[in-house]
């Protein structure tokens, strides 16, 4: 039965219904509590819905909040999966990127991304994806510093070091 919910979520996406896709994943998780892939799909679908709304000039904050809530629920079920921390960190990073694109401060989102990635590394061990995510967060912090006419070099140097570390893993 679990596969049917994933198929319905995929069908909703083919109909350009990102929120419907997320709702099918949510319903699938309610039917089979503990099936984490539905929560992963839900988080990614709500993030996609947020981005889609923002590209249309509409507010995607509610969808982003729902994406983060789904990521948190997935982590509660499976705190040993490094990719769940990557999803959560990426959600924060994309929120920061969206904020920066409209001239708003992205620092809080970057720091939340860093916390998620560092928690993932602490709980599951170092992996290239999480270290690369740290690099991306520091790169965005550098961009923010530059936008404020501050020195971005320390953040950019940290980003480079993290990207190089990720490549070596």
PDB file of N, CA, C and O in Angstrom, residues 104-144:
ATOM      1  N   UNK A 104      16.921  40.496   1.694  1.00  0.00           N
ATOM      2  CA  UNK A 104      16.724  40.338   3.141  1.00  0.00           C
ATOM      3  C   UNK A 104      17.908  39.593   3.749  1.00  0.00           C
ATOM      4  O   UNK A 104      18.689  38.955   3.047  1.00  0.00           O
ATOM      5  N   UNK A 105      18.012  39.668   5.057  1.00  0.00           N
ATOM      6  CA  UNK A 105      19.116  39.041   5.782  1.00  0.00           C
ATOM      7  C   UNK A 105      18.925  37.533   5.846  1.00  0.00           C
ATOM      8  O   UNK A 105      17.889  37.045   6.299  1.00  0.00           O
ATOM      9  N   UNK A 106      19.944  36.799   5.414  1.00  0.00           N
ATOM     10  CA  UNK A 106      19.894  35.335   5.381  1.00  0.00           C
ATOM     11  C   UNK A 106      20.712  34.695   6.495  1.00  0.00           C
ATOM     12  O   UNK A 106      20.809  33.474   6.552  1.00  0.00           O
ATOM     13  N   UNK A 107      21.284  35.495   7.380  1.00  0.00           N
ATOM     14  CA  UNK A 107      22.203  34.949   8.378  1.00  0.00           C
ATOM     15  C   UNK A 107      21.553  33.891   9.266  1.00  0.00           C
ATOM     16  O   UNK A 107      22.133  32.837   9.507  1.00  0.00           O
ATOM     17  N   UNK A 108      20.352  34.130   9.754  1.00  0.00           N
ATOM     18  CA  UNK A 108      19.700  33.158  10.642  1.00  0.00           C
ATOM     19  C   UNK A 108      19.486  31.826   9.926  1.00  0.00           C
ATOM     20  O   UNK A 108      19.692  30.755  10.514  1.00  0.00           O
ATOM     21  N   UNK A 109      19.104  31.890   8.664  1.00  0.00           N
ATOM     22  CA  UNK A 109      18.915  30.649   7.900  1.00  0.00           C
ATOM     23  C   UNK A 109      20.231  29.933   7.676  1.00  0.00           C
ATOM     24  O   UNK A 109      20.289  28.699   7.757  1.00  0.00           O
ATOM     25  N   UNK A 110      21.291  30.681   7.406  1.00  0.00           N
ATOM     26  CA  UNK A 110      22.620  30.068   7.232  1.00  0.00           C
ATOM     27  C   UNK A 110      23.072  29.386   8.513  1.00  0.00           C
ATOM     28  O   UNK A 110      23.600  28.263   8.477  1.00  0.00           O
ATOM     29  N   UNK A 111      22.869  30.058   9.631  1.00  0.00           N
ATOM     30  CA  UNK A 111      23.279  29.483  10.909  1.00  0.00           C
ATOM     31  C   UNK A 111      22.454  28.240  11.241  1.00  0.00           C
ATOM     32  O   UNK A 111      22.979  27.267  11.799  1.00  0.00           O
ATOM     33  N   UNK A 112      21.174  28.238  10.878  1.00  0.00           N
ATOM     34  CA  UNK A 112      20.341  27.048  11.083  1.00  0.00           C
ATOM     35  C   UNK A 112      20.833  25.902  10.205  1.00  0.00           C
ATOM     36  O   UNK A 112      20.846  24.737  10.626  1.00  0.00           O
ATOM     37  N   UNK A 113      21.251  26.214   8.992  1.00  0.00           N
ATOM     38  CA  UNK A 113      21.833  25.207   8.095  1.00  0.00           C
ATOM     39  C   UNK A 113      23.096  24.614   8.716  1.00  0.00           C
ATOM     40  O   UNK A 113      23.282  23.395   8.732  1.00  0.00           O
ATOM     41  N   UNK A 114      23.942  25.483   9.221  1.00  0.00           N
ATOM     42  CA  UNK A 114      25.188  25.039   9.843  1.00  0.00           C
ATOM     43  C   UNK A 114      24.884  24.144  11.046  1.00  0.00           C
ATOM     44  O   UNK A 114      25.506  23.080  11.210  1.00  0.00           O
ATOM     45  N   UNK A 115      23.933  24.540  11.859  1.00  0.00           N
ATOM     46  CA  UNK A 115      23.564  23.709  13.028  1.00  0.00           C
ATOM     47  C   UNK A 115      23.077  22.328  12.593  1.00  0.00           C
ATOM     48  O   UNK A 115      23.441  21.313  13.182  1.00  0.00           O
ATOM     49  N   UNK A 116      22.238  22.282  11.562  1.00  0.00           N
ATOM     50  CA  UNK A 116      21.717  20.991  11.084  1.00  0.00           C
ATOM     51  C   UNK A 116      22.847  20.108  10.566  1.00  0.00           C
ATOM     52  O   UNK A 116      22.911  18.912  10.881  1.00  0.00           O
ATOM     53  N   UNK A 117      23.743  20.686   9.767  1.00  0.00           N
ATOM     54  CA  UNK A 117      24.850  19.901   9.211  1.00  0.00           C
ATOM     55  C   UNK A 117      25.799  19.437  10.309  1.00  0.00           C
ATOM     56  O   UNK A 117      26.239  18.277  10.315  1.00  0.00           O
ATOM     57  N   UNK A 118      26.111  20.331  11.245  1.00  0.00           N
ATOM     58  CA  UNK A 118      27.012  19.940  12.334  1.00  0.00           C
ATOM     59  C   UNK A 118      26.389  18.876  13.224  1.00  0.00           C
ATOM     60  O   UNK A 118      27.076  17.959  13.678  1.00  0.00           O
ATOM     61  N   UNK A 119      25.081  18.975  13.461  1.00  0.00           N
ATOM     62  CA  UNK A 119      24.415  17.946  14.251  1.00  0.00           C
ATOM     63  C   UNK A 119      24.457  16.604  13.515  1.00  0.00           C
ATOM     64  O   UNK A 119      24.685  15.554  14.110  1.00  0.00           O
ATOM     65  N   UNK A 120      24.244  16.650  12.213  1.00  0.00           N
ATOM     66  CA  UNK A 120      24.327  15.423  11.416  1.00  0.00           C
ATOM     67  C   UNK A 120      25.706  14.803  11.482  1.00  0.00           C
ATOM     68  O   UNK A 120      25.844  13.581  11.623  1.00  0.00           O
ATOM     69  N   UNK A 121      26.739  15.616  11.394  1.00  0.00           N
ATOM     70  CA  UNK A 121      28.118  15.107  11.472  1.00  0.00           C
ATOM     71  C   UNK A 121      28.371  14.529  12.866  1.00  0.00           C
ATOM     72  O   UNK A 121      28.956  13.450  12.993  1.00  0.00           O
ATOM     73  N   UNK A 122      27.914  15.232  13.888  1.00  0.00           N
ATOM     74  CA  UNK A 122      28.124  14.760  15.255  1.00  0.00           C
ATOM     75  C   UNK A 122      27.414  13.422  15.501  1.00  0.00           C
ATOM     76  O   UNK A 122      27.955  12.527  16.124  1.00  0.00           O
ATOM     77  N   UNK A 123      26.211  13.276  14.970  1.00  0.00           N
ATOM     78  CA  UNK A 123      25.423  12.065  15.237  1.00  0.00           C
ATOM     79  C   UNK A 123      25.731  10.911  14.295  1.00  0.00           C
ATOM     80  O   UNK A 123      25.555   9.756  14.679  1.00  0.00           O
ATOM     81  N   UNK A 124      26.127  11.221  13.063  1.00  0.00           N
ATOM     82  CA  UNK A 124      26.267  10.149  12.068  1.00  0.00           C
ATOM     83  C   UNK A 124      27.665  10.023  11.491  1.00  0.00           C
ATOM     84  O   UNK A 124      27.921   9.096  10.737  1.00  0.00           O
ATOM     85  N   UNK A 125      28.532  10.956  11.802  1.00  0.00           N
ATOM     86  CA  UNK A 125      29.872  10.931  11.234  1.00  0.00           C
ATOM     87  C   UNK A 125      29.968  11.866  10.040  1.00  0.00           C
ATOM     88  O   UNK A 125      28.960  12.309   9.479  1.00  0.00           O
ATOM     89  N   UNK A 126      31.185  12.161   9.685  1.00  0.00           N
ATOM     90  CA  UNK A 126      31.429  13.112   8.605  1.00  0.00           C
ATOM     91  C   UNK A 126      31.146  12.469   7.249  1.00  0.00           C
ATOM     92  O   UNK A 126      31.570  11.358   6.983  1.00  0.00           O
ATOM     93  N   UNK A 127      30.424  13.184   6.426  1.00  0.00           N
ATOM     94  CA  UNK A 127      30.196  12.737   5.051  1.00  0.00           C
ATOM     95  C   UNK A 127      30.306  13.956   4.140  1.00  0.00           C
ATOM     96  O   UNK A 127      30.100  15.096   4.569  1.00  0.00           O
ATOM     97  N   UNK A 128      30.641  13.705   2.899  1.00  0.00           N
ATOM     98  CA  UNK A 128      30.889  14.790   1.951  1.00  0.00           C
ATOM     99  C   UNK A 128      29.685  15.715   1.803  1.00  0.00           C
ATOM    100  O   UNK A 128      29.833  16.937   1.723  1.00  0.00           O
ATOM    101  N   UNK A 129      28.497  15.160   1.782  1.00  0.00           N
ATOM    102  CA  UNK A 129      27.299  15.976   1.575  1.00  0.00           C
ATOM    103  C   UNK A 129      27.128  17.008   2.687  1.00  0.00           C
ATOM    104  O   UNK A 129      26.841  18.176   2.416  1.00  0.00           O
ATOM    105  N   UNK A 130      27.311  16.585   3.927  1.00  0.00           N
ATOM    106  CA  UNK A 130      27.131  17.511   5.044  1.00  0.00           C
ATOM    107  C   UNK A 130      28.246  18.547   5.103  1.00  0.00           C
ATOM    108  O   UNK A 130      27.996  19.719   5.387  1.00  0.00           O
ATOM    109  N   UNK A 131      29.473  18.137   4.808  1.00  0.00           N
ATOM    110  CA  UNK A 131      30.591  19.091   4.816  1.00  0.00           C
ATOM    111  C   UNK A 131      30.417  20.094   3.673  1.00  0.00           C
ATOM    112  O   UNK A 131      30.655  21.289   3.848  1.00  0.00           O
ATOM    113  N   UNK A 132      29.967  19.625   2.522  1.00  0.00           N
ATOM    114  CA  UNK A 132      29.713  20.531   1.400  1.00  0.00           C
ATOM    115  C   UNK A 132      28.596  21.517   1.739  1.00  0.00           C
ATOM    116  O   UNK A 132      28.656  22.700   1.377  1.00  0.00           O
ATOM    117  N   UNK A 133      27.598  21.052   2.472  1.00  0.00           N
ATOM    118  CA  UNK A 133      26.516  21.927   2.904  1.00  0.00           C
ATOM    119  C   UNK A 133      27.042  23.029   3.823  1.00  0.00           C
ATOM    120  O   UNK A 133      26.638  24.192   3.712  1.00  0.00           O
ATOM    121  N   UNK A 134      27.964  22.672   4.709  1.00  0.00           N
ATOM    122  CA  UNK A 134      28.610  23.686   5.553  1.00  0.00           C
ATOM    123  C   UNK A 134      29.317  24.730   4.693  1.00  0.00           C
ATOM    124  O   UNK A 134      29.231  25.932   4.955  1.00  0.00           O
ATOM    125  N   UNK A 135      30.011  24.265   3.658  1.00  0.00           N
ATOM    126  CA  UNK A 135      30.698  25.188   2.750  1.00  0.00           C
ATOM    127  C   UNK A 135      29.722  26.132   2.068  1.00  0.00           C
ATOM    128  O   UNK A 135      29.977  27.342   1.961  1.00  0.00           O
ATOM    129  N   UNK A 136      28.604  25.598   1.625  1.00  0.00           N
ATOM    130  CA  UNK A 136      27.603  26.429   0.953  1.00  0.00           C
ATOM    131  C   UNK A 136      27.033  27.480   1.908  1.00  0.00           C
ATOM    132  O   UNK A 136      26.796  28.632   1.510  1.00  0.00           O
ATOM    133  N   UNK A 137      26.829  27.101   3.166  1.00  0.00           N
ATOM    134  CA  UNK A 137      26.312  28.063   4.143  1.00  0.00           C
ATOM    135  C   UNK A 137      27.319  29.191   4.370  1.00  0.00           C
ATOM    136  O   UNK A 137      26.942  30.366   4.434  1.00  0.00           O
ATOM    137  N   UNK A 138      28.589  28.843   4.471  1.00  0.00           N
ATOM    138  CA  UNK A 138      29.603  29.886   4.662  1.00  0.00           C
ATOM    139  C   UNK A 138      29.744  30.755   3.406  1.00  0.00           C
ATOM    140  O   UNK A 138      29.994  31.965   3.522  1.00  0.00           O
ATOM    141  N   UNK A 139      29.566  30.164   2.252  1.00  0.00           N
ATOM    142  CA  UNK A 139      29.603  30.954   1.026  1.00  0.00           C
ATOM    143  C   UNK A 139      28.460  31.974   1.022  1.00  0.00           C
ATOM    144  O   UNK A 139      28.669  33.151   0.687  1.00  0.00           O
ATOM    145  N   UNK A 140      27.267  31.543   1.424  1.00  0.00           N
ATOM    146  CA  UNK A 140      26.135  32.471   1.470  1.00  0.00           C
ATOM    147  C   UNK A 140      26.362  33.541   2.545  1.00  0.00           C
ATOM    148  O   UNK A 140      26.020  34.707   2.342  1.00  0.00           O
ATOM    149  N   UNK A 141      26.979  33.160   3.666  1.00  0.00           N
ATOM    150  CA  UNK A 141      27.318  34.169   4.679  1.00  0.00           C
ATOM    151  C   UNK A 141      28.313  35.184   4.105  1.00  0.00           C
ATOM    152  O   UNK A 141      28.222  36.382   4.400  1.00  0.00           O
ATOM    153  N   UNK A 142      29.235  34.718   3.284  1.00  0.00           N
ATOM    154  CA  UNK A 142      30.155  35.635   2.616  1.00  0.00           C
ATOM    155  C   UNK A 142      29.420  36.577   1.675  1.00  0.00           C
ATOM    156  O   UNK A 142      29.714  37.777   1.622  1.00  0.00           O
ATOM    157  N   UNK A 143      28.464  36.034   0.941  1.00  0.00           N
ATOM    158  CA  UNK A 143      27.666  36.874   0.053  1.00  0.00           C
ATOM    159  C   UNK A 143      26.915  37.946   0.844  1.00  0.00           C
ATOM    160  O   UNK A 143      26.830  39.103   0.421  1.00  0.00           O
ATOM    161  N   UNK A 144      26.376  37.537   1.998  1.00  0.00           N
ATOM    162  CA  UNK A 144      25.664  38.483   2.855  1.00  0.00           C
ATOM    163  C   UNK A 144      26.601  39.585   3.347  1.00  0.00           C
ATOM    164  O   UNK A 144      26.235  40.754   3.347  1.00  0.00           O
TER     165      UNK A 144
END
